Coordinates of C-alpha atoms and ligand atoms in Angstrom, one line a residue:
X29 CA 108.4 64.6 -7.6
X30 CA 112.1 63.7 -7.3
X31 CA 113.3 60.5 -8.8
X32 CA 115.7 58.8 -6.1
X33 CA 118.1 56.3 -8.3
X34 CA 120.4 53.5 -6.4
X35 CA 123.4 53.4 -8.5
X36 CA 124.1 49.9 -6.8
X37 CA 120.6 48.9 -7.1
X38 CA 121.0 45.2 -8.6
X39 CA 123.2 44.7 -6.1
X40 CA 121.1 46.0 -3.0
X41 CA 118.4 43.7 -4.7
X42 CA 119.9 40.7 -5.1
X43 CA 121.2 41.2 -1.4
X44 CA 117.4 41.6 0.0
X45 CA 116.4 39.0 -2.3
X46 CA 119.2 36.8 -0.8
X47 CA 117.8 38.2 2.9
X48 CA 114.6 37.6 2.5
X49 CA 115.4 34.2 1.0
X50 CA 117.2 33.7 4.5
X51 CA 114.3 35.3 6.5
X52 CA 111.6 33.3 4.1
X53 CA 113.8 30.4 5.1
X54 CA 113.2 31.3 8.5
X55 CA 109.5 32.2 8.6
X56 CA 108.5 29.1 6.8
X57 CA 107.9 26.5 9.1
X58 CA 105.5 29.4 11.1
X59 CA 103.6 29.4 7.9
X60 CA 103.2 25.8 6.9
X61 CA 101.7 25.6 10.4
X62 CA 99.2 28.0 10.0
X63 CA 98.9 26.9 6.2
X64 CA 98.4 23.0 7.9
X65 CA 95.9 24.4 10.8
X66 CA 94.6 26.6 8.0
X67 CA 93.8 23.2 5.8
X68 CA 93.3 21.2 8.7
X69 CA 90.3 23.4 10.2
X70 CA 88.8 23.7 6.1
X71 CA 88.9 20.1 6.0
X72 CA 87.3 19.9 9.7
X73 CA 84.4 22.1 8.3
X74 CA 84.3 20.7 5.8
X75 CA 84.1 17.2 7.1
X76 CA 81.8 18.7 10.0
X77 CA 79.5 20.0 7.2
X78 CA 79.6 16.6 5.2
X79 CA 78.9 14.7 8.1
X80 CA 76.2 17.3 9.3
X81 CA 74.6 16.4 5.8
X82 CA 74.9 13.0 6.0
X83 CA 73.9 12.6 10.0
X84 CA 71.0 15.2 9.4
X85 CA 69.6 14.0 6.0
X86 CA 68.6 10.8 7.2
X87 CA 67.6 11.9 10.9
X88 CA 65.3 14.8 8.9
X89 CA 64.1 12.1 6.9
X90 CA 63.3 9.7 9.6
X91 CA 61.5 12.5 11.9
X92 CA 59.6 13.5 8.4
X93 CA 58.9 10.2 7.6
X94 CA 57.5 9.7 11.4
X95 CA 55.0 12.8 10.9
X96 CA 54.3 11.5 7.6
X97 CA 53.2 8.0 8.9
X98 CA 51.7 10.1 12.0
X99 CA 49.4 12.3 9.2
X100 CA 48.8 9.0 7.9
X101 CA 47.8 7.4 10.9
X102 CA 45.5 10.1 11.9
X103 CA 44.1 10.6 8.6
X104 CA 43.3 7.1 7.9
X105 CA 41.7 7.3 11.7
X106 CA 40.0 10.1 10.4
X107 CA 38.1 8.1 7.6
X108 CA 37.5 5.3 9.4
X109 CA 35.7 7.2 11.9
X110 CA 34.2 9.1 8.8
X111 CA 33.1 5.9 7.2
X112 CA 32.0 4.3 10.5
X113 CA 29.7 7.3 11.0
X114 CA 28.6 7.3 7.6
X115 CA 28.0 3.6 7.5
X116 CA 25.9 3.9 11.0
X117 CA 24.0 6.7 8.9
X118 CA 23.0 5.0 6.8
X119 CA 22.3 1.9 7.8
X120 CA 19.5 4.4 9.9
X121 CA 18.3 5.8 6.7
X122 CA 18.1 2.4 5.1
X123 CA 15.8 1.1 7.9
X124 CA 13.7 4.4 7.8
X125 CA 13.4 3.9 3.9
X126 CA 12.5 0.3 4.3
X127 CA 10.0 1.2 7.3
X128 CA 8.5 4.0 5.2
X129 CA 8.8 1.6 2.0
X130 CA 6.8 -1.0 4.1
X131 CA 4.0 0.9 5.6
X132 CA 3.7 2.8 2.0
X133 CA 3.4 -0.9 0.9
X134 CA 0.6 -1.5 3.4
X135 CA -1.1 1.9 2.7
X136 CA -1.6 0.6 -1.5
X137 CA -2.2 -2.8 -0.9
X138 CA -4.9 -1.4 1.8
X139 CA -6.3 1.0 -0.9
X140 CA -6.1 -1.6 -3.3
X141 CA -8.1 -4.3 -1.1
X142 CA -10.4 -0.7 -0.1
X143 CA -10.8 -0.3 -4.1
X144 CA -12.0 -4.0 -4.8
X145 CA -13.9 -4.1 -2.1
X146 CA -15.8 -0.9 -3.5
X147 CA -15.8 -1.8 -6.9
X148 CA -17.3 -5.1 -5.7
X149 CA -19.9 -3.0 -3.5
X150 CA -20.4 -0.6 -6.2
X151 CA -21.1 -3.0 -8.9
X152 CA -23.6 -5.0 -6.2
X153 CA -25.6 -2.0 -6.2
X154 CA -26.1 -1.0 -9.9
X155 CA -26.6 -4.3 -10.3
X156 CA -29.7 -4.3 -7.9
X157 CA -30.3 -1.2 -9.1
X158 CA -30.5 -2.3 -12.9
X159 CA -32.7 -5.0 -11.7
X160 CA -35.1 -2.2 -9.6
X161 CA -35.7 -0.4 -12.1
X162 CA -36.1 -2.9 -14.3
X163 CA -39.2 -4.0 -12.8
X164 CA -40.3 -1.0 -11.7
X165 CA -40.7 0.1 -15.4
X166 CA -42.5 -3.4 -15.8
X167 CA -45.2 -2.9 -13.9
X168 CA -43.8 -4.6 -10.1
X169 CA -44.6 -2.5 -7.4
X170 CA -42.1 -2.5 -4.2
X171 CA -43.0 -2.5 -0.9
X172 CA -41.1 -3.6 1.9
X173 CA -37.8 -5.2 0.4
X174 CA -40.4 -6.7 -2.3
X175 CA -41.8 -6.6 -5.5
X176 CA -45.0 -7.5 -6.4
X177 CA -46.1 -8.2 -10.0
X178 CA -50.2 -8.6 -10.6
X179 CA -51.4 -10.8 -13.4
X180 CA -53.9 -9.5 -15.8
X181 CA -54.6 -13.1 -17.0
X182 CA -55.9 -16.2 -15.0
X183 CA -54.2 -19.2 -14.7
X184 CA -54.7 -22.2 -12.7
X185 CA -52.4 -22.6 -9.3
X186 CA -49.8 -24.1 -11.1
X187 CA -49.4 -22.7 -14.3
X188 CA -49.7 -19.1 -12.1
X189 CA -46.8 -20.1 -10.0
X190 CA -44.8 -21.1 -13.1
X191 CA -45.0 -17.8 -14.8
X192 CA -43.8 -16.0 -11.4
X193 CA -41.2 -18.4 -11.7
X194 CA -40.0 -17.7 -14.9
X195 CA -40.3 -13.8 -13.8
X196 CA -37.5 -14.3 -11.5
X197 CA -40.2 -14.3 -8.5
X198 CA -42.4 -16.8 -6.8
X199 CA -46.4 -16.6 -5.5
X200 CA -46.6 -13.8 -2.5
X201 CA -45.7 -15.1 0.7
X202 CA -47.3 -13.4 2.8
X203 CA -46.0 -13.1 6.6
X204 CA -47.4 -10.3 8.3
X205 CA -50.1 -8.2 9.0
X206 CA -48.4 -5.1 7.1
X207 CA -47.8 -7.2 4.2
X208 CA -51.4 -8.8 4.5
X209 CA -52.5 -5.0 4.2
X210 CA -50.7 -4.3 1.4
X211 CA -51.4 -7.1 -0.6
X212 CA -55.2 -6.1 0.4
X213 CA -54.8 -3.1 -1.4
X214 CA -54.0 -4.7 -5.0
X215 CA -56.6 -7.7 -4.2
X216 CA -59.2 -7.1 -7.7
X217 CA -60.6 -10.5 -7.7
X218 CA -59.8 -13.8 -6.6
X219 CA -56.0 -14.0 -6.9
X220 CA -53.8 -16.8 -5.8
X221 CA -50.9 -16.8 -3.4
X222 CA -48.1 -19.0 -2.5
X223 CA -49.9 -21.5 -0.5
X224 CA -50.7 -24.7 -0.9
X225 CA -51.6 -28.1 0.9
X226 CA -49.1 -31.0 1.5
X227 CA -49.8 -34.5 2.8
X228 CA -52.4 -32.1 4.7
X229 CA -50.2 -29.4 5.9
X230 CA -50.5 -25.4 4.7
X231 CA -47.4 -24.4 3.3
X232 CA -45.8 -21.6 1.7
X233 CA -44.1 -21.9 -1.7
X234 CA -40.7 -21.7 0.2
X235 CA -41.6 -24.8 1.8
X236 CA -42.8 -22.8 5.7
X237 CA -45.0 -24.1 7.3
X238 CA -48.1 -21.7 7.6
X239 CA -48.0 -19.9 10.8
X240 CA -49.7 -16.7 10.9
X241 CA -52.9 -16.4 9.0
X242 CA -55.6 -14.3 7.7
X243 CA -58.3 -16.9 6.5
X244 CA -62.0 -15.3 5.9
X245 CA -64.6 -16.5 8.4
X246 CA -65.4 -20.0 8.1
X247 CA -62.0 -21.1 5.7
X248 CA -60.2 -22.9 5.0
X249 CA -63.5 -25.1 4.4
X250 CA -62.7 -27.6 1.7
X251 CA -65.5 -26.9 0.4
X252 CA -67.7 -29.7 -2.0
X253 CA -65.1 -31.3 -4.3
X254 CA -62.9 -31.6 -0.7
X255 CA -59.8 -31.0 -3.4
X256 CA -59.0 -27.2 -2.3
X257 CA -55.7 -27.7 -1.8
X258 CA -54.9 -24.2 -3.1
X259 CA -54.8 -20.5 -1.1
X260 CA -56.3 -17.4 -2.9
X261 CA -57.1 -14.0 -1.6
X262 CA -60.6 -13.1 -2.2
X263 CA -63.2 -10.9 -0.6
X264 CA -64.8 -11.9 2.5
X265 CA -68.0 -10.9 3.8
X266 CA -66.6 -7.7 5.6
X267 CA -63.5 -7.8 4.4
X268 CA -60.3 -9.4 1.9
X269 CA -59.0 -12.7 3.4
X270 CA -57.7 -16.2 2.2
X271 CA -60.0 -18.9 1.0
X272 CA -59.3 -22.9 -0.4
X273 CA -59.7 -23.1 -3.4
X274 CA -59.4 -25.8 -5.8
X275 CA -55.8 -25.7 -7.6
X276 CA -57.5 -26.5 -11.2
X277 CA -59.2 -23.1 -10.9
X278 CA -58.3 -20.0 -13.2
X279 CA -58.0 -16.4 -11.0
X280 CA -55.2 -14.2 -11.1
X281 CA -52.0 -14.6 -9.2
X282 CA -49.7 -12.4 -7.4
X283 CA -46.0 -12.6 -7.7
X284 CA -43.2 -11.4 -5.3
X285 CA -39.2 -11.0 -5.4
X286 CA -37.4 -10.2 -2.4
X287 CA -35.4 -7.5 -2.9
X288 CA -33.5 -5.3 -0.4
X289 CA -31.8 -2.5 -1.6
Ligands
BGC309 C1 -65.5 -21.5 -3.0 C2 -65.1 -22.1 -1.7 C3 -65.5 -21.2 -0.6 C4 -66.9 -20.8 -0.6 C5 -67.3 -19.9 0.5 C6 -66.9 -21.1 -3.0 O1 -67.3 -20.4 -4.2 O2 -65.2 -22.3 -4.1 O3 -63.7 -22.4 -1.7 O4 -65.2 -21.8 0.6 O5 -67.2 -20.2 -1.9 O6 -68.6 -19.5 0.4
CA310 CA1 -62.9 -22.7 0.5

């Protein structure tokens, strides 16, 4: 590569320094403008960008503050109508626990008025039943909703209807033909029954007044003394039938309880 050397170099620089000086001189003013719109349009961007920031920030925040509130709205909607629902829920299940609360109420204090009434019932009975066979083991003998107890011992009228008395019982009553039958059967002797004269008038020891009878022929009779005041059974000529009989007498006596079971 050849070397080309200026031997006036300094010179020829110093002159196209002092040129260009001159044509700097000349081109400057082109250049400041450009420099100036050059500045000028940074600063517009850059003022465009500031103000973009500062218009946008609080229009982004006022649009995100609008769909916040919005989100808000709605979701507060949301609950409401969440808790309205729920409350009308429930306020359905509360009335369904209290109905079911109330007739599960009625259903135990009706089992509990259904128990005492049984337990009553079912203490009634072994009660009565304590008491049936209590005298059935004591030698009473049941026949139509009655016992009937036999004395081995005579007693006068009185003292006969006294010992029923104590036995819980009273002298037979006796107040049909079935029960006239019956008491046939266990006649041995003379025995007395519950009847007796006031002022005049038969009576039973319940205080009835005699109305069906089964006297033997020819009695009542007051007979001799004209004190039979009292009613035995006895046999008849052809048969067992009542007779007057004088109260101070001894016989046997028949007893009776009522008893239904
Ligand atoms: C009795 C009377 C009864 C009469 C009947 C007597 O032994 O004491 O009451 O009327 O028998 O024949
Ligand atoms: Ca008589």
């Amino acid at each position: 590569m050849e070397m080309v050397v200026f031997e006036n170099e300094p010179e020829v620089l110093m002159e196209n320094i002092s040129n260009k000086g001159h044509r700097d001189t000349s081109a400057a003013p082109g250049l400041k403008l450009y420099r100036c719109v050059a500045v000028s349009f940074g600063l517009l961007c850059i003022l465009q960008v500031a103000l973009n920031i500062s218009l946008r920030l609080p229009l982004n925040c006022e649009a995100r503050t609008k769909q916040l509130t919005e989100e808000r709205d709605e979701l507060k909607g949301n609950l409401n109508d969440s808790i309205l629902g729920h409350e009308d829920e429930i306020k359905i299940l509360t009335g369904e626990r209290d109905e079911l609360k109330r007739r599960l109420d009625d259903i135990i204090s009706g089992n509990e008025a259904k128990i005492k009434t049984l337990t009553g019932e079912r203490d009634e009975l072994k009660r009565r039943l304590d008491a049936f066979t209590h005298r059935s083991h004591n030698g009473w003998l049941y026949f139509s909703h009655s016992f009937y107890y036999i004395s081995q011992i005579k007693k006068t009228w009185h003292d006969s209807r006294n010992d029923c008395l104590k036995r819980g019982a009273d002298l037979v009553i006796i107040n049909s033909r079935e029960e006239q039958e019956f008491i046939k059967g266990l006649v041995q002797n003379l025995m007395w029954i519950g009847l007796s004269k006031r002022d005049g008038i038969w009576e039973w020891v319940d205080g009835t007044r005699l109305a069906q009878s089964f006297w033997c022929s020819g009695e009542p009779n007051n007979h001799k003394s004209g004190n039979e005041d009292c009613g035995e059974i006895r046999s008849c000529s052809d048969d067992h039938g009542w007779n007057d009989e004088e109260c101070s007498y001894s016989s046997l006596w028949i007893c009776e309880k009522k008893m239904a079971l």
